[in-house]
Coordinates of C-alpha atoms and ligand atoms in Angstrom, one line a residue:
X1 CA -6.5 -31.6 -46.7
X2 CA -4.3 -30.4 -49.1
X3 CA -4.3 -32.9 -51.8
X4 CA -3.4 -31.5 -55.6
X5 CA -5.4 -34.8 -57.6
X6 CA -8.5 -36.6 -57.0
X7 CA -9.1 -39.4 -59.6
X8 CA -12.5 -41.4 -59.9
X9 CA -11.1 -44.7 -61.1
X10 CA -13.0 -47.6 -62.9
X11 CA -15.9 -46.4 -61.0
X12 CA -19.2 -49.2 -61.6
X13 CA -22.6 -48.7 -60.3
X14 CA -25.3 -51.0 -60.6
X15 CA -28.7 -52.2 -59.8
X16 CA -30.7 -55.1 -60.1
X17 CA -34.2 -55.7 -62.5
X18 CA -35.2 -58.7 -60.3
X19 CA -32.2 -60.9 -60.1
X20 CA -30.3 -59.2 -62.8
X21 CA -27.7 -56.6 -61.8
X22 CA -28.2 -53.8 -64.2
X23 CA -25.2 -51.7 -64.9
X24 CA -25.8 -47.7 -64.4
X25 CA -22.6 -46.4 -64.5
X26 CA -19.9 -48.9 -66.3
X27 CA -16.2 -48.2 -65.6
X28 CA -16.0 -44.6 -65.1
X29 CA -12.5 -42.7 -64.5
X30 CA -12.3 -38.8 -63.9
X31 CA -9.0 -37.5 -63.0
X32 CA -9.8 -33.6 -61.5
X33 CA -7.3 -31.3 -60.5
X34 CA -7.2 -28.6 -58.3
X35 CA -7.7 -25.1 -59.8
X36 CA -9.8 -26.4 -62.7
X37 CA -13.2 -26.8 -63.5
X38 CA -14.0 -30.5 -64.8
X39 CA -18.0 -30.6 -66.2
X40 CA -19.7 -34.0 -66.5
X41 CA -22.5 -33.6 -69.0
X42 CA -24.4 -35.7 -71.0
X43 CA -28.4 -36.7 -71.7
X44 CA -30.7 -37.1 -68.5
X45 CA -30.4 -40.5 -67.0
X46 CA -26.6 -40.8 -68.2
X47 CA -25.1 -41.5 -64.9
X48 CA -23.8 -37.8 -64.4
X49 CA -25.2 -38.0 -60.6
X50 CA -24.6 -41.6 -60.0
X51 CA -21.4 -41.4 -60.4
X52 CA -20.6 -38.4 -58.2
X53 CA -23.1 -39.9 -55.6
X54 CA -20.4 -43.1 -56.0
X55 CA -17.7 -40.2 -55.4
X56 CA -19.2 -39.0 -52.4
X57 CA -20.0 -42.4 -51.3
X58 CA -24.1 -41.8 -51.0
X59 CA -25.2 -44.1 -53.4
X60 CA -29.0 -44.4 -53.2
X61 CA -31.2 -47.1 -52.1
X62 CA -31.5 -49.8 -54.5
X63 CA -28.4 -48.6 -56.3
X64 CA -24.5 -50.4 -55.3
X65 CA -21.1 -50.0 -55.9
X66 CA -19.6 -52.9 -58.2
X67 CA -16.4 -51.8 -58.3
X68 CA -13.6 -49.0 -59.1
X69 CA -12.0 -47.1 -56.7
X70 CA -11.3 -42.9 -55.1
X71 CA -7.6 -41.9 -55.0
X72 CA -6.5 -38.6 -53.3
X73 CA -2.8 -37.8 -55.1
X74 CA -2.2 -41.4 -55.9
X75 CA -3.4 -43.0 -52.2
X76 CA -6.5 -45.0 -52.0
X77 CA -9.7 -42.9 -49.6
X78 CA -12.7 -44.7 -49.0
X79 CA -15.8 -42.2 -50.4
X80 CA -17.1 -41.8 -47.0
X81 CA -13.7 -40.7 -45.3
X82 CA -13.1 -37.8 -48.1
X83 CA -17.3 -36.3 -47.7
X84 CA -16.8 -33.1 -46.2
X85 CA -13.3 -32.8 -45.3
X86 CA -11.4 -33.4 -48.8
X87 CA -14.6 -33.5 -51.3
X88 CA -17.1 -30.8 -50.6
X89 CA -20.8 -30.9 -52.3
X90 CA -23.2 -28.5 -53.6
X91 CA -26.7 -29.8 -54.7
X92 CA -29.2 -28.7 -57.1
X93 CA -32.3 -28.2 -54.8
X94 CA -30.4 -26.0 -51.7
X95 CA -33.5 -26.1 -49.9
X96 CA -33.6 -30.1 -49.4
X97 CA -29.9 -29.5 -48.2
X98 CA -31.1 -27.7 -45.4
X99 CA -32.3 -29.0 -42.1
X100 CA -35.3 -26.4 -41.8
X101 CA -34.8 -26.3 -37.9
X102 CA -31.9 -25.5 -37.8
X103 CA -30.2 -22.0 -38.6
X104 CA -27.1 -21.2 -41.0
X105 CA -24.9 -20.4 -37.5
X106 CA -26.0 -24.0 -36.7
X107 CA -25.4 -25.8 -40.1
X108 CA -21.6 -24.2 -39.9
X109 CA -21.2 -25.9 -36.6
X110 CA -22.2 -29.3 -38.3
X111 CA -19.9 -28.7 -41.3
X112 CA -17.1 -28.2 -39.0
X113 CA -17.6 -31.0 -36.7
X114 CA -17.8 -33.2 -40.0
X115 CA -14.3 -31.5 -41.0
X116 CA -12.7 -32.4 -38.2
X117 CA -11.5 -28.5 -37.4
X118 CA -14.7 -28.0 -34.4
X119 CA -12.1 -28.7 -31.9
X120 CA -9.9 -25.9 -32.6
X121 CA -12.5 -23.8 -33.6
X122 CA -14.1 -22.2 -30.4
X123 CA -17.2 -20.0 -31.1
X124 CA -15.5 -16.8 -31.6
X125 CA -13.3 -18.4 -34.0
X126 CA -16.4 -20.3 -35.9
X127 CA -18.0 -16.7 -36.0
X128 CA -15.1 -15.1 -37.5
X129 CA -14.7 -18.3 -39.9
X130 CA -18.1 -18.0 -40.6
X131 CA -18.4 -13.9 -41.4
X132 CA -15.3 -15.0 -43.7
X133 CA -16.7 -17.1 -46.0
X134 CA -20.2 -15.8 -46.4
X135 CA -18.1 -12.4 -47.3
X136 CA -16.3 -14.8 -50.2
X137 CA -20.1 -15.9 -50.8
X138 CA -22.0 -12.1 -51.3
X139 CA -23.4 -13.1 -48.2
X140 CA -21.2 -10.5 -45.7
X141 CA -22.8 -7.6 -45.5
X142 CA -26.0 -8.9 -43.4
X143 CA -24.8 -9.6 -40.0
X144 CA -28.0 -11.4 -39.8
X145 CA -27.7 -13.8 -41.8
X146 CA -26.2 -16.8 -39.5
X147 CA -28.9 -16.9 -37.4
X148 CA -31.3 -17.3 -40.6
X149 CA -33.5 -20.1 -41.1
X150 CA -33.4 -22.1 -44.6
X151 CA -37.4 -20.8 -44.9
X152 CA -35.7 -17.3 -44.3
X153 CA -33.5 -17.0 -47.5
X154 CA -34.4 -17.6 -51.3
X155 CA -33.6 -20.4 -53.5
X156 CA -30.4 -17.7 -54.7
X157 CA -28.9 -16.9 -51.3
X158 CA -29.7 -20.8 -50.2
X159 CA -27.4 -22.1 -53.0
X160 CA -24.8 -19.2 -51.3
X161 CA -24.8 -20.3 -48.3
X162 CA -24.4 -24.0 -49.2
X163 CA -21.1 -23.1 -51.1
X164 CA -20.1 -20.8 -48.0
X165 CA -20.4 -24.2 -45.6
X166 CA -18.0 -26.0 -48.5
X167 CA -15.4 -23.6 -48.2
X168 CA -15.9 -23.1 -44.5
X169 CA -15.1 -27.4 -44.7
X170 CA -11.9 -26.4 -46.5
X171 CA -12.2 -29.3 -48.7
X172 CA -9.8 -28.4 -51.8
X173 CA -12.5 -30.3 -54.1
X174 CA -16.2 -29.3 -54.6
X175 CA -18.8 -31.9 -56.8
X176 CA -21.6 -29.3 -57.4
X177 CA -24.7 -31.7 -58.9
X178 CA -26.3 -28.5 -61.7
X179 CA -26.1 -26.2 -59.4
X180 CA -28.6 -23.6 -60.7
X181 CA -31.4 -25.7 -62.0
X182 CA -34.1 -24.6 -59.5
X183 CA -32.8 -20.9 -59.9
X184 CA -34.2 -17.8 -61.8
X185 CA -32.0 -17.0 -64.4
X186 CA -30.7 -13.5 -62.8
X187 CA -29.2 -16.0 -59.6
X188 CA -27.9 -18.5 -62.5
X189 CA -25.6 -16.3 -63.2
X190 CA -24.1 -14.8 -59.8
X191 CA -24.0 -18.4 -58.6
X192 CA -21.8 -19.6 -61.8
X193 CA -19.6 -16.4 -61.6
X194 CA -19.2 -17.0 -57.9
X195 CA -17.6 -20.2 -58.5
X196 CA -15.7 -19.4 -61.5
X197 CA -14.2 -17.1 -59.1
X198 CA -13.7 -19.6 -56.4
X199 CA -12.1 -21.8 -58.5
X200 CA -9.2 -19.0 -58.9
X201 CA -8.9 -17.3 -55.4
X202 CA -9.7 -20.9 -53.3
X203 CA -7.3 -22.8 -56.1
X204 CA -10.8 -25.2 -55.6
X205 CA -11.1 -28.3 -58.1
X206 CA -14.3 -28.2 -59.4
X207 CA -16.3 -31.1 -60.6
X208 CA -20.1 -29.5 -62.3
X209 CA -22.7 -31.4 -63.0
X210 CA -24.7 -30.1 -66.1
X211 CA -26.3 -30.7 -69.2
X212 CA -26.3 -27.1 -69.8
X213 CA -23.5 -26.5 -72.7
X214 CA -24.0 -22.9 -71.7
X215 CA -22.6 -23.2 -68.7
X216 CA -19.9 -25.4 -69.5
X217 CA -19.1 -22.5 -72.5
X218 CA -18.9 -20.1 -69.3
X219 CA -16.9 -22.4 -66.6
X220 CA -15.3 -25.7 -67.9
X221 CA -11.8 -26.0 -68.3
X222 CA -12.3 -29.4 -69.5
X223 CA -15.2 -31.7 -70.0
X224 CA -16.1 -35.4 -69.8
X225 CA -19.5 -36.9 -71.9
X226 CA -21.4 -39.8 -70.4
X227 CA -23.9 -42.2 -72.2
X228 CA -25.4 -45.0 -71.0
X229 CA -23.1 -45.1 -68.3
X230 CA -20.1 -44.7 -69.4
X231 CA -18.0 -41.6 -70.0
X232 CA -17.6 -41.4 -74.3
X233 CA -15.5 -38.4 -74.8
X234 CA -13.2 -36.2 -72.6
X235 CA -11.0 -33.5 -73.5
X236 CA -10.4 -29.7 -73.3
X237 CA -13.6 -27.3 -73.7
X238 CA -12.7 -25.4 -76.5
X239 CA -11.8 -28.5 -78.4
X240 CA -15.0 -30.0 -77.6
X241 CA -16.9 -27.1 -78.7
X242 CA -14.8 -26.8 -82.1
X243 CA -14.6 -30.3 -82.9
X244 CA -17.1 -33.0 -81.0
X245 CA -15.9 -36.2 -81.7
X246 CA -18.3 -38.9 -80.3
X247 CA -21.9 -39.2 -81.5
X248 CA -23.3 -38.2 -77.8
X249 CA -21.1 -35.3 -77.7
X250 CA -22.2 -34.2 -81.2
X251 CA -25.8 -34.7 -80.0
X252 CA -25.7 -32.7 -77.4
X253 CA -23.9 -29.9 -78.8
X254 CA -26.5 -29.8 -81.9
X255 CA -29.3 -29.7 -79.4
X256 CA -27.9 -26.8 -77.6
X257 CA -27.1 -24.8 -80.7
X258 CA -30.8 -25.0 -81.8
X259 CA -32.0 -24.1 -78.2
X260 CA -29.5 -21.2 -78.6
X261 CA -31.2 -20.5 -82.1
X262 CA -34.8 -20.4 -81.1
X263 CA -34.2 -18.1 -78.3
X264 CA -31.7 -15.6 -80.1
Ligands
LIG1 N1 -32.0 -45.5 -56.8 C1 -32.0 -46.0 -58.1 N2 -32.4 -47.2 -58.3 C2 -32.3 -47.7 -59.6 N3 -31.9 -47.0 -60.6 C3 -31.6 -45.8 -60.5 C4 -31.5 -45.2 -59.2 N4 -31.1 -43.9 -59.3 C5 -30.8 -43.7 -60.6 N5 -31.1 -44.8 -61.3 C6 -30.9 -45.0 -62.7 O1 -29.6 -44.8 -63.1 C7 -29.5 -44.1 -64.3 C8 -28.6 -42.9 -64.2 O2 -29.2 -42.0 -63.3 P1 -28.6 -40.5 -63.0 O3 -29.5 -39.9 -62.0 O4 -27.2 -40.7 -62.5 O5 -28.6 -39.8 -64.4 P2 -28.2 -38.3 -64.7 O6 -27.3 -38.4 -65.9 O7 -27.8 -37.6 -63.5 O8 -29.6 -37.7 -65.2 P3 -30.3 -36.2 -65.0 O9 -29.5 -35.4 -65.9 O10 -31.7 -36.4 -65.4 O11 -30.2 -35.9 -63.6 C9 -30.9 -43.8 -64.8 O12 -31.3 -44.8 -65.7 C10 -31.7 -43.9 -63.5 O13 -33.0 -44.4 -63.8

């Protein structure tokens, strides 16, 4: 798919406390663009992975779409029709991703059959596909690695592979849920440069999930704030950083700064 805009409009989520719908994530709208890196941050239990589990159409049980709706360049997509062929994900924990039977050679096979390109793709073709994008990954240079097992690889090369199978789906658009939470802080940092780079040479449209102001310093283009559900502030990174507008944003920022502080 080759689609330049994907825009999250008036996206609710909600729940219920007995008979009582709850709302999670109120009346959310993200406009991302390919090329450019879009972070969602704000404190734990905002909504930040509701709402791109509302993107991706995989709400959780318990959980249910209210209302708002996913537009590919202007045209209405269901959630479920864009997973894996225009909206590629990357999850914090790589090693849940991972069917533990089954080996990265194995996985690719899956992402393409989900992508709609198996067909076309005989198994010298998937192998050369394949070779390609763990090359773009750091992940080339061992021949071996396709026919690895998930309990063969560490958390770093895990989270590699899982961004190999999203650009082996082709989808212009990754949602990557934070990324390198369950990493050491040596793979942090190849896995955040690897996609800054992505971004540019796969023209990818990157939506981060973090509530890490480090890493947005390092990769956002532009950045949206959610509390309680609802998205406060958006607007250009280096703005943001310079002059935080809404209370949340402000928060957050102060928090990070004395982090940053205590550990200089
Ligand atoms: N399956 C569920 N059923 C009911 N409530 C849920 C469910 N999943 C999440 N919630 C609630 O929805 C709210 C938003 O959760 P969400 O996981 O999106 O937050 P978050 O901003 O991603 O937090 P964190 O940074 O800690 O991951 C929280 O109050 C959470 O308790």
């Amino acid at each position: 798919m080759s689609a330049g805009t994907l825009r999250i409009e008036g996206l609710s989520i909600q729940t219920w406390r007995g008979r009582e719908p709850v709302p999670l994530v109120r009346d959310v709208t993200l406009d991302l663009h390919r090329g450019e890196v879009l972070a969602l941050v704000g404190a734990s239990g905002s909504g930040k992975s509701l709402a791109c589990a509302g993107l991706l159409g995989v709400l959780p049980p318990g959980t249910k779409a209210a209302g708002g709706r996913i537009l590919l360049d202007g045209a209405e997509v269901r959630p479920a029709a864009l997973r894996g062929r225009a909206v590629a994900s990357v999850l914090q924990a790589p090693r849940t991703a991972f069917n533990p039977l089954r080996t990265i050679r194995d996985h690719a096979g899956e992402t393409l059959a989900v992508a709609g390109i198996s067909g076309r793709a005989g198994r010298g073709a998937m192998t050369e596909a394949l070779r390609e994008v763990l090359d773009a990954v750091g992940l080339g240079e061992d021949p071996g690695v396709p026919d690895l097992y998930p309990f063969q690889m560490s958390g770093g090369m895990l989270q590699r592979a899982m961004i190999a199978l999203a650009l082996l789906s082709r989808a212009p658009f990754l949602v990557a849920d934070e990324p390198t939470t369950d990493l050491d802080l040596v793979a942090q940092a190849g896995i955040l440069d690897l996609l800054a780079r992505l971004v540019r040479t796969h023209d990818l449209g990157l939506l981060i999930v973090t509530h890490d102001f480090g890493v947005v310093a390092r990769l956002a283009d532009r950045v949206a704030v959610m509390e309680d559900g609802r998205i406060v502030e958006t607007g250009e990174a280096a703005r943001l950083f310079a002059a935080p507008a809404h209370p949340a944003t402000q928060a957050l920022l102060a928090a990070h700064r004395a982090l940053h502080e205590v550990m200089a």
